[in-house]
Amino acid sequence: MSARARAVGRAFFDRPPDVVAEDLIGCEVSIGGAGGVVVEAEAYGQDDPASHSHRGPTPRCQSMFGPPATIYVYLIHGIHWCFNLVCEEEGRGAAVLIRAIEPTHGLDAMRARRGVDDDRLLCAGPGRLTQALGITGALDGLGTRAAGLHVGRRRDAVEVARVPRIGISAATDLPWRMVARGSRFVSRPIPRSLTP
DNA sequence: CAGTGGATGCTCT
DNA sequence: GAGCATCCACTGT
């Protein structure tokens, strides 16, 4: 077990969502002793028809308009929680969806919560990741400190691919999905046409 | 491996 | 009432 990486500061999140999403790749995220390294994340902004914040605050997405590093968690398809971190300055409604991590800590707890044995599928997808980490709507609106969430700085170099986002029906061309090249822990592979 | 369809219930118009 | 930032099982190559 390696030492915990130094935490990123609030200024890290006080930047545009695509910049934050790109820089989050390779960073360590953990909560309650479970976690890993971010290998896939998507950016969502206010002037972005695919974003919940696009039409202004609603009861669901209100926390997107909070200060940088606020946690935004919502339920999708009535089943799965999705985990975001707010970025840019307060009130902009920008956030980054964490879509996949390479699990490194608390593997047994995550396997138990997921009910699967295949480590590749533990955190490969926004719904799988929240289930593995035990993240629910109870964290919505909290800051990282209050939630017990740790975000550590990137320690090793990563090559990041910028590709179109997944599972949305608007702004499907915007390349705001960031993927760690070569990782086998992503939710879906990088499109062949965008592979060197 | 690719494509399809069902589950499941909250959110917003 | 329609749509949804998903996942899983199942089909057919």
PDB file of C-alpha atoms (C1' of nucleotides) in Angstrom:
ATOM      1  CA  MET A   1       0.000   0.000   0.000  1.00  0.00           C
ATOM      2  CA  SER A   2       1.441   3.322  -1.098  1.00  0.00           C
ATOM      3  CA  ALA A   3       1.315   6.584   0.847  1.00  0.00           C
ATOM      4  CA  ARG A   4      -1.660   8.835   0.274  1.00  0.00           C
ATOM      5  CA  ALA A   5      -1.085  11.591  -2.277  1.00  0.00           C
ATOM      6  CA  ARG A   6      -1.224  15.202  -1.081  1.00  0.00           C
ATOM      7  CA  ALA A   7      -4.711  16.591  -1.526  1.00  0.00           C
ATOM      8  CA  VAL A   8      -5.518  19.014  -4.326  1.00  0.00           C
ATOM      9  CA  GLY A   9      -6.508  22.489  -3.198  1.00  0.00           C
ATOM     10  CA  ARG A  10      -9.770  24.263  -3.825  1.00  0.00           C
ATOM     11  CA  ALA A  11      -8.072  26.307  -6.562  1.00  0.00           C
ATOM     12  CA  PHE A  12      -7.733  23.070  -8.503  1.00  0.00           C
ATOM     13  CA  PHE A  13     -11.508  23.084  -9.037  1.00  0.00           C
ATOM     14  CA  ASP A  14     -11.789  26.820  -9.644  1.00  0.00           C
ATOM     15  CA  ARG A  15     -11.163  26.384 -13.394  1.00  0.00           C
ATOM     16  CA  PRO A  16     -13.279  25.467 -16.433  1.00  0.00           C
ATOM     17  CA  PRO A  17     -14.770  21.958 -16.306  1.00  0.00           C
ATOM     18  CA  ASP A  18     -12.868  20.511 -19.258  1.00  0.00           C
ATOM     19  CA  VAL A  19      -9.574  21.630 -17.735  1.00  0.00           C
ATOM     20  CA  VAL A  20     -10.488  20.119 -14.368  1.00  0.00           C
ATOM     21  CA  ALA A  21     -11.704  16.902 -15.982  1.00  0.00           C
ATOM     22  CA  GLU A  22      -8.461  16.514 -17.902  1.00  0.00           C
ATOM     23  CA  ASP A  23      -6.323  17.196 -14.821  1.00  0.00           C
ATOM     24  CA  LEU A  24      -8.341  14.776 -12.685  1.00  0.00           C
ATOM     25  CA  ILE A  25      -7.192  11.865 -14.822  1.00  0.00           C
ATOM     26  CA  GLY A  26      -4.449  10.142 -12.845  1.00  0.00           C
ATOM     27  CA  CYS A  27      -5.524  11.666  -9.519  1.00  0.00           C
ATOM     28  CA  GLU A  28      -6.362   9.498  -6.549  1.00  0.00           C
ATOM     29  CA  VAL A  29      -9.922   9.557  -5.179  1.00  0.00           C
ATOM     30  CA  SER A  30     -10.914   7.739  -2.001  1.00  0.00           C
ATOM     31  CA  ILE A  31     -13.635   7.702   0.638  1.00  0.00           C
ATOM     32  CA  GLY A  32     -14.070   5.478   3.642  1.00  0.00           C
ATOM     33  CA  GLY A  33     -10.872   3.572   2.890  1.00  0.00           C
ATOM     34  CA  ALA A  34     -11.922   2.639  -0.642  1.00  0.00           C
ATOM     35  CA  GLY A  35     -10.828   4.284  -3.850  1.00  0.00           C
ATOM     36  CA  GLY A  36      -8.408   4.411  -6.733  1.00  0.00           C
ATOM     37  CA  VAL A  37      -7.034   6.442  -9.607  1.00  0.00           C
ATOM     38  CA  VAL A  38      -9.343   8.393 -11.923  1.00  0.00           C
ATOM     39  CA  VAL A  39      -9.152   7.002 -15.466  1.00  0.00           C
ATOM     40  CA  GLU A  40     -12.284   8.556 -17.007  1.00  0.00           C
ATOM     41  CA  ALA A  41     -14.188  11.820 -16.407  1.00  0.00           C
ATOM     42  CA  GLU A  42     -16.574  14.084 -18.302  1.00  0.00           C
ATOM     43  CA  ALA A  43     -17.051  17.857 -18.175  1.00  0.00           C
ATOM     44  CA  TYR A  44     -20.447  19.587 -18.030  1.00  0.00           C
ATOM     45  CA  GLY A  45     -20.969  23.319 -18.220  1.00  0.00           C
ATOM     46  CA  GLN A  46     -23.743  25.885 -17.952  1.00  0.00           C
ATOM     47  CA  ASP A  47     -23.823  26.764 -21.651  1.00  0.00           C
ATOM     48  CA  ASP A  48     -24.034  23.076 -22.423  1.00  0.00           C
ATOM     49  CA  PRO A  49     -27.351  21.537 -23.516  1.00  0.00           C
ATOM     50  CA  ALA A  50     -26.230  18.173 -22.145  1.00  0.00           C
ATOM     51  CA  SER A  51     -25.789  19.564 -18.628  1.00  0.00           C
ATOM     52  CA  HIS A  52     -28.420  19.472 -15.890  1.00  0.00           C
ATOM     53  CA  SER A  53     -27.491  23.074 -15.109  1.00  0.00           C
ATOM     54  CA  HIS A  54     -28.228  24.281 -18.633  1.00  0.00           C
ATOM     55  CA  ARG A  55     -31.678  25.692 -17.789  1.00  0.00           C
ATOM     56  CA  GLY A  56     -30.642  27.091 -14.415  1.00  0.00           C
ATOM     57  CA  PRO A  57     -30.951  25.694 -10.901  1.00  0.00           C
ATOM     58  CA  THR A  58     -33.619  23.098 -10.084  1.00  0.00           C
ATOM     59  CA  PRO A  59     -34.070  21.162  -6.818  1.00  0.00           C
ATOM     60  CA  ARG A  60     -32.026  18.298  -8.248  1.00  0.00           C
ATOM     61  CA  CYS A  61     -29.044  20.205  -9.667  1.00  0.00           C
ATOM     62  CA  GLN A  62     -28.918  23.016  -7.123  1.00  0.00           C
ATOM     63  CA  SER A  63     -25.571  21.850  -5.752  1.00  0.00           C
ATOM     64  CA  MET A  64     -24.018  22.339  -9.201  1.00  0.00           C
ATOM     65  CA  PHE A  65     -24.262  26.063  -8.466  1.00  0.00           C
ATOM     66  CA  GLY A  66     -22.351  25.796  -5.195  1.00  0.00           C
ATOM     67  CA  PRO A  67     -18.693  26.647  -4.649  1.00  0.00           C
ATOM     68  CA  PRO A  68     -15.874  24.720  -6.372  1.00  0.00           C
ATOM     69  CA  ALA A  69     -15.267  21.203  -4.978  1.00  0.00           C
ATOM     70  CA  THR A  70     -18.897  20.832  -3.914  1.00  0.00           C
ATOM     71  CA  ILE A  71     -20.172  17.279  -4.404  1.00  0.00           C
ATOM     72  CA  TYR A  72     -23.117  16.812  -6.786  1.00  0.00           C
ATOM     73  CA  VAL A  73     -24.788  13.389  -6.646  1.00  0.00           C
ATOM     74  CA  TYR A  74     -27.974  12.538  -8.505  1.00  0.00           C
ATOM     75  CA  LEU A  75     -30.000   9.434  -9.337  1.00  0.00           C
ATOM     76  CA  ILE A  76     -30.176   8.309 -12.940  1.00  0.00           C
ATOM     77  CA  HIS A  77     -32.774   5.938 -14.382  1.00  0.00           C
ATOM     78  CA  GLY A  78     -34.216   5.582 -10.894  1.00  0.00           C
ATOM     79  CA  ILE A  79     -31.420   3.158 -10.059  1.00  0.00           C
ATOM     80  CA  HIS A  80     -27.853   4.443 -10.184  1.00  0.00           C
ATOM     81  CA  TRP A  81     -26.140   7.300  -8.365  1.00  0.00           C
ATOM     82  CA  CYS A  82     -23.758   9.502 -10.351  1.00  0.00           C
ATOM     83  CA  PHE A  83     -20.919  11.378  -8.669  1.00  0.00           C
ATOM     84  CA  ASN A  84     -19.729  14.833  -9.732  1.00  0.00           C
ATOM     85  CA  LEU A  85     -17.416  17.535  -8.429  1.00  0.00           C
ATOM     86  CA  VAL A  86     -18.363  21.175  -9.017  1.00  0.00           C
ATOM     87  CA  CYS A  87     -15.825  23.418 -10.682  1.00  0.00           C
ATOM     88  CA  GLU A  88     -15.364  26.991 -11.882  1.00  0.00           C
ATOM     89  CA  GLU A  89     -16.466  29.832  -9.674  1.00  0.00           C
ATOM     90  CA  GLU A  90     -19.624  29.539  -7.592  1.00  0.00           C
ATOM     91  CA  GLY A  91     -22.850  29.969  -9.527  1.00  0.00           C
ATOM     92  CA  ARG A  92     -21.565  28.833 -12.919  1.00  0.00           C
ATOM     93  CA  GLY A  93     -23.203  25.415 -12.764  1.00  0.00           C
ATOM     94  CA  ALA A  94     -20.170  23.531 -14.055  1.00  0.00           C
ATOM     95  CA  ALA A  95     -19.115  20.090 -12.867  1.00  0.00           C
ATOM     96  CA  VAL A  96     -17.107  16.996 -13.691  1.00  0.00           C
ATOM     97  CA  LEU A  97     -18.697  13.545 -13.729  1.00  0.00           C
ATOM     98  CA  ILE A  98     -16.302  10.881 -12.471  1.00  0.00           C
ATOM     99  CA  ARG A  99     -16.985   7.936 -14.775  1.00  0.00           C
ATOM    100  CA  ALA A 100     -14.343   5.358 -13.847  1.00  0.00           C
ATOM    101  CA  ILE A 101     -11.430   4.737 -11.506  1.00  0.00           C
ATOM    102  CA  GLU A 102      -8.766   2.070 -11.369  1.00  0.00           C
ATOM    103  CA  PRO A 103      -9.423   0.496  -7.955  1.00  0.00           C
ATOM    104  CA  THR A 104      -6.388   0.491  -5.639  1.00  0.00           C
ATOM    105  CA  HIS A 105      -7.709   0.684  -2.057  1.00  0.00           C
ATOM    106  CA  GLY A 106     -10.399  -1.210  -0.173  1.00  0.00           C
ATOM    107  CA  LEU A 107     -10.829  -3.849  -2.862  1.00  0.00           C
ATOM    108  CA  ASP A 108     -12.654  -6.301  -0.591  1.00  0.00           C
ATOM    109  CA  ALA A 109     -15.201  -3.711   0.542  1.00  0.00           C
ATOM    110  CA  MET A 110     -15.828  -2.670  -3.055  1.00  0.00           C
ATOM    111  CA  ARG A 111     -16.214  -6.272  -4.247  1.00  0.00           C
ATOM    112  CA  ALA A 112     -18.724  -6.870  -1.462  1.00  0.00           C
ATOM    113  CA  ARG A 113     -20.770  -3.756  -2.282  1.00  0.00           C
ATOM    114  CA  ARG A 114     -20.726  -4.531  -5.997  1.00  0.00           C
ATOM    115  CA  GLY A 115     -21.338  -8.226  -5.662  1.00  0.00           C
ATOM    116  CA  VAL A 116     -18.812  -8.968  -8.394  1.00  0.00           C
ATOM    117  CA  ASP A 117     -15.383 -10.541  -8.373  1.00  0.00           C
ATOM    118  CA  ASP A 118     -13.942  -9.068 -11.561  1.00  0.00           C
ATOM    119  CA  ASP A 119     -11.816  -6.078 -10.520  1.00  0.00           C
ATOM    120  CA  ARG A 120     -12.025  -4.637 -14.023  1.00  0.00           C
ATOM    121  CA  LEU A 121     -15.769  -4.138 -13.556  1.00  0.00           C
ATOM    122  CA  LEU A 122     -15.652  -2.804 -10.000  1.00  0.00           C
ATOM    123  CA  CYS A 123     -15.561   0.926 -10.846  1.00  0.00           C
ATOM    124  CA  ALA A 124     -15.846   0.987 -14.663  1.00  0.00           C
ATOM    125  CA  GLY A 125     -18.832   3.292 -15.097  1.00  0.00           C
ATOM    126  CA  PRO A 126     -20.504   6.080 -13.095  1.00  0.00           C
ATOM    127  CA  GLY A 127     -23.118   3.798 -11.523  1.00  0.00           C
ATOM    128  CA  ARG A 128     -20.674   1.014 -10.761  1.00  0.00           C
ATOM    129  CA  LEU A 129     -18.216   3.461  -9.224  1.00  0.00           C
ATOM    130  CA  THR A 130     -20.717   4.945  -6.770  1.00  0.00           C
ATOM    131  CA  GLN A 131     -21.941   1.498  -5.789  1.00  0.00           C
ATOM    132  CA  ALA A 132     -18.370   0.317  -5.152  1.00  0.00           C
ATOM    133  CA  LEU A 133     -17.473   3.402  -3.108  1.00  0.00           C
ATOM    134  CA  GLY A 134     -20.770   3.515  -1.214  1.00  0.00           C
ATOM    135  CA  ILE A 135     -21.606   6.984  -2.583  1.00  0.00           C
ATOM    136  CA  THR A 136     -25.286   8.001  -2.441  1.00  0.00           C
ATOM    137  CA  GLY A 137     -27.405  11.141  -2.513  1.00  0.00           C
ATOM    138  CA  ALA A 138     -26.543  11.646   1.147  1.00  0.00           C
ATOM    139  CA  LEU A 139     -23.339  13.344  -0.049  1.00  0.00           C
ATOM    140  CA  ASP A 140     -25.082  15.759  -2.409  1.00  0.00           C
ATOM    141  CA  GLY A 141     -24.200  19.370  -1.636  1.00  0.00           C
ATOM    142  CA  LEU A 142     -21.397  18.576   0.796  1.00  0.00           C
ATOM    143  CA  GLY A 143     -17.808  19.732   0.466  1.00  0.00           C
ATOM    144  CA  THR A 144     -15.043  17.191   0.153  1.00  0.00           C
ATOM    145  CA  ARG A 145     -13.987  17.666   3.774  1.00  0.00           C
ATOM    146  CA  ALA A 146     -17.470  17.202   5.205  1.00  0.00           C
ATOM    147  CA  ALA A 147     -17.974  14.131   3.040  1.00  0.00           C
ATOM    148  CA  GLY A 148     -14.673  12.537   4.010  1.00  0.00           C
ATOM    149  CA  LEU A 149     -13.656  12.505   0.367  1.00  0.00           C
ATOM    150  CA  HIS A 150      -9.989  12.656  -0.501  1.00  0.00           C
ATOM    151  CA  VAL A 151      -8.724  13.882  -3.878  1.00  0.00           C
ATOM    152  CA  GLY A 152      -4.968  13.438  -4.220  1.00  0.00           C
ATOM    153  CA  ARG A 153      -2.647  14.996  -6.756  1.00  0.00           C
ATOM    154  CA  ARG A 154      -1.515  13.105  -9.803  1.00  0.00           C
ATOM    155  CA  ARG A 155       1.754  11.305  -9.125  1.00  0.00           C
ATOM    156  CA  ASP A 156       2.556   9.560 -12.398  1.00  0.00           C
ATOM    157  CA  ALA A 157       2.426  10.895 -15.931  1.00  0.00           C
ATOM    158  CA  VAL A 158      -0.704   9.991 -17.900  1.00  0.00           C
ATOM    159  CA  GLU A 159      -1.659  10.408 -21.514  1.00  0.00           C
ATOM    160  CA  VAL A 160      -5.195  11.756 -21.755  1.00  0.00           C
ATOM    161  CA  ALA A 161      -7.481  11.306 -24.762  1.00  0.00           C
ATOM    162  CA  ARG A 162     -10.220  13.912 -25.357  1.00  0.00           C
ATOM    163  CA  VAL A 163     -13.207  12.238 -26.985  1.00  0.00           C
ATOM    164  CA  PRO A 164     -16.980  12.853 -27.256  1.00  0.00           C
ATOM    165  CA  ARG A 165     -19.120  12.181 -24.183  1.00  0.00           C
ATOM    166  CA  ILE A 166     -21.206   9.046 -23.690  1.00  0.00           C
ATOM    167  CA  GLY A 167     -24.894   8.420 -23.062  1.00  0.00           C
ATOM    168  CA  ILE A 168     -26.157  11.917 -23.887  1.00  0.00           C
ATOM    169  CA  SER A 169     -28.419  13.104 -26.687  1.00  0.00           C
ATOM    170  CA  ALA A 170     -27.328  16.758 -26.942  1.00  0.00           C
ATOM    171  CA  ALA A 171     -23.934  18.267 -27.765  1.00  0.00           C
ATOM    172  CA  THR A 172     -22.672  14.822 -28.715  1.00  0.00           C
ATOM    173  CA  ASP A 173     -19.763  16.264 -30.700  1.00  0.00           C
ATOM    174  CA  LEU A 174     -18.118  18.189 -27.854  1.00  0.00           C
ATOM    175  CA  PRO A 175     -14.913  16.315 -26.884  1.00  0.00           C
ATOM    176  CA  TRP A 176     -15.393  16.621 -23.145  1.00  0.00           C
ATOM    177  CA  ARG A 177     -14.844  12.991 -22.173  1.00  0.00           C
ATOM    178  CA  MET A 178     -11.325  12.478 -20.818  1.00  0.00           C
ATOM    179  CA  VAL A 179      -9.870   8.984 -20.853  1.00  0.00           C
ATOM    180  CA  ALA A 180      -6.532   7.634 -19.650  1.00  0.00           C
ATOM    181  CA  ARG A 181      -4.977   6.021 -22.702  1.00  0.00           C
ATOM    182  CA  GLY A 182      -4.156   2.368 -22.220  1.00  0.00           C
ATOM    183  CA  SER A 183      -6.291   1.848 -19.102  1.00  0.00           C
ATOM    184  CA  ARG A 184      -8.356  -1.324 -18.957  1.00  0.00           C
ATOM    185  CA  PHE A 185     -10.582   0.111 -16.204  1.00  0.00           C
ATOM    186  CA  VAL A 186     -12.605   2.522 -18.365  1.00  0.00           C
ATOM    187  CA  SER A 187     -16.359   2.156 -18.896  1.00  0.00           C
ATOM    188  CA  ARG A 188     -15.978   1.946 -22.666  1.00  0.00           C
ATOM    189  CA  PRO A 189     -12.938   1.961 -24.946  1.00  0.00           C
ATOM    190  CA  ILE A 190     -11.748   5.050 -26.786  1.00  0.00           C
ATOM    191  CA  PRO A 191     -13.396   5.134 -30.243  1.00  0.00           C
ATOM    192  CA  ARG A 192     -11.201   3.427 -32.816  1.00  0.00           C
ATOM    193  CA  SER A 193     -11.234   6.510 -35.024  1.00  0.00           C
ATOM    194  CA  LEU A 194      -9.593   8.500 -32.222  1.00  0.00           C
ATOM    195  CA  THR A 195      -6.921   5.935 -31.412  1.00  0.00           C
ATOM    196  CA  PRO A 196      -3.462   6.789 -32.796  1.00  0.00           C
TER     197      PRO A 196
ATOM    198  C1'  DC B   1     -17.367  -8.521 -29.696  1.00  0.00           C
ATOM    199  C1'  DA B   2     -21.788  -5.765 -31.337  1.00  0.00           C
ATOM    200  C1'  DG B   3     -26.324  -4.781 -30.892  1.00  0.00           C
ATOM    201  C1'  DT B   4     -30.803  -4.910 -28.495  1.00  0.00           C
ATOM    202  C1'  DG B   5     -34.195  -4.546 -24.948  1.00  0.00           C
ATOM    203  C1'  DG B   6     -35.899  -4.541 -20.146  1.00  0.00           C
ATOM    204  C1'  DA B   7     -35.520  -2.854 -15.482  1.00  0.00           C
ATOM    205  C1'  DT B   8     -36.867   0.975 -12.546  1.00  0.00           C
ATOM    206  C1'  DG B   9     -38.389   5.383 -10.480  1.00  0.00           C
ATOM    207  C1'  DC B  10     -37.206  10.156 -10.082  1.00  0.00           C
ATOM    208  C1'  DT B  11     -37.331  14.924 -12.385  1.00  0.00           C
ATOM    209  C1'  DC B  12     -39.037  18.379 -14.983  1.00  0.00           C
ATOM    210  C1'  DT B  13     -42.419  20.353 -18.394  1.00  0.00           C
TER     211       DT B  13
ATOM    212  C1'  DG C   1     -46.157  11.894 -19.671  1.00  0.00           C
ATOM    213  C1'  DA C   2     -41.632  11.855 -21.648  1.00  0.00           C
ATOM    214  C1'  DG C   3     -37.056  11.451 -20.908  1.00  0.00           C
ATOM    215  C1'  DC C   4     -33.100  10.039 -18.512  1.00  0.00           C
ATOM    216  C1'  DA C   5     -24.775  11.891 -17.791  1.00  0.00           C
ATOM    217  C1'  DT C   6     -26.904   3.443 -16.622  1.00  0.00           C
ATOM    218  C1'  DC C   7     -26.385  -1.499 -16.080  1.00  0.00           C
ATOM    219  C1'  DC C   8     -27.148  -6.243 -17.082  1.00  0.00           C
ATOM    220  C1'  DA C   9     -28.643 -10.234 -19.628  1.00  0.00           C
ATOM    221  C1'  DC C  10     -29.247 -12.056 -23.794  1.00  0.00           C
ATOM    222  C1'  DT C  11     -28.932 -12.602 -28.699  1.00  0.00           C
ATOM    223  C1'  DG C  12     -26.178 -13.397 -32.919  1.00  0.00           C
ATOM    224  C1'  DT C  13     -21.924 -13.278 -35.356  1.00  0.00           C
TER     225       DT C  13
END
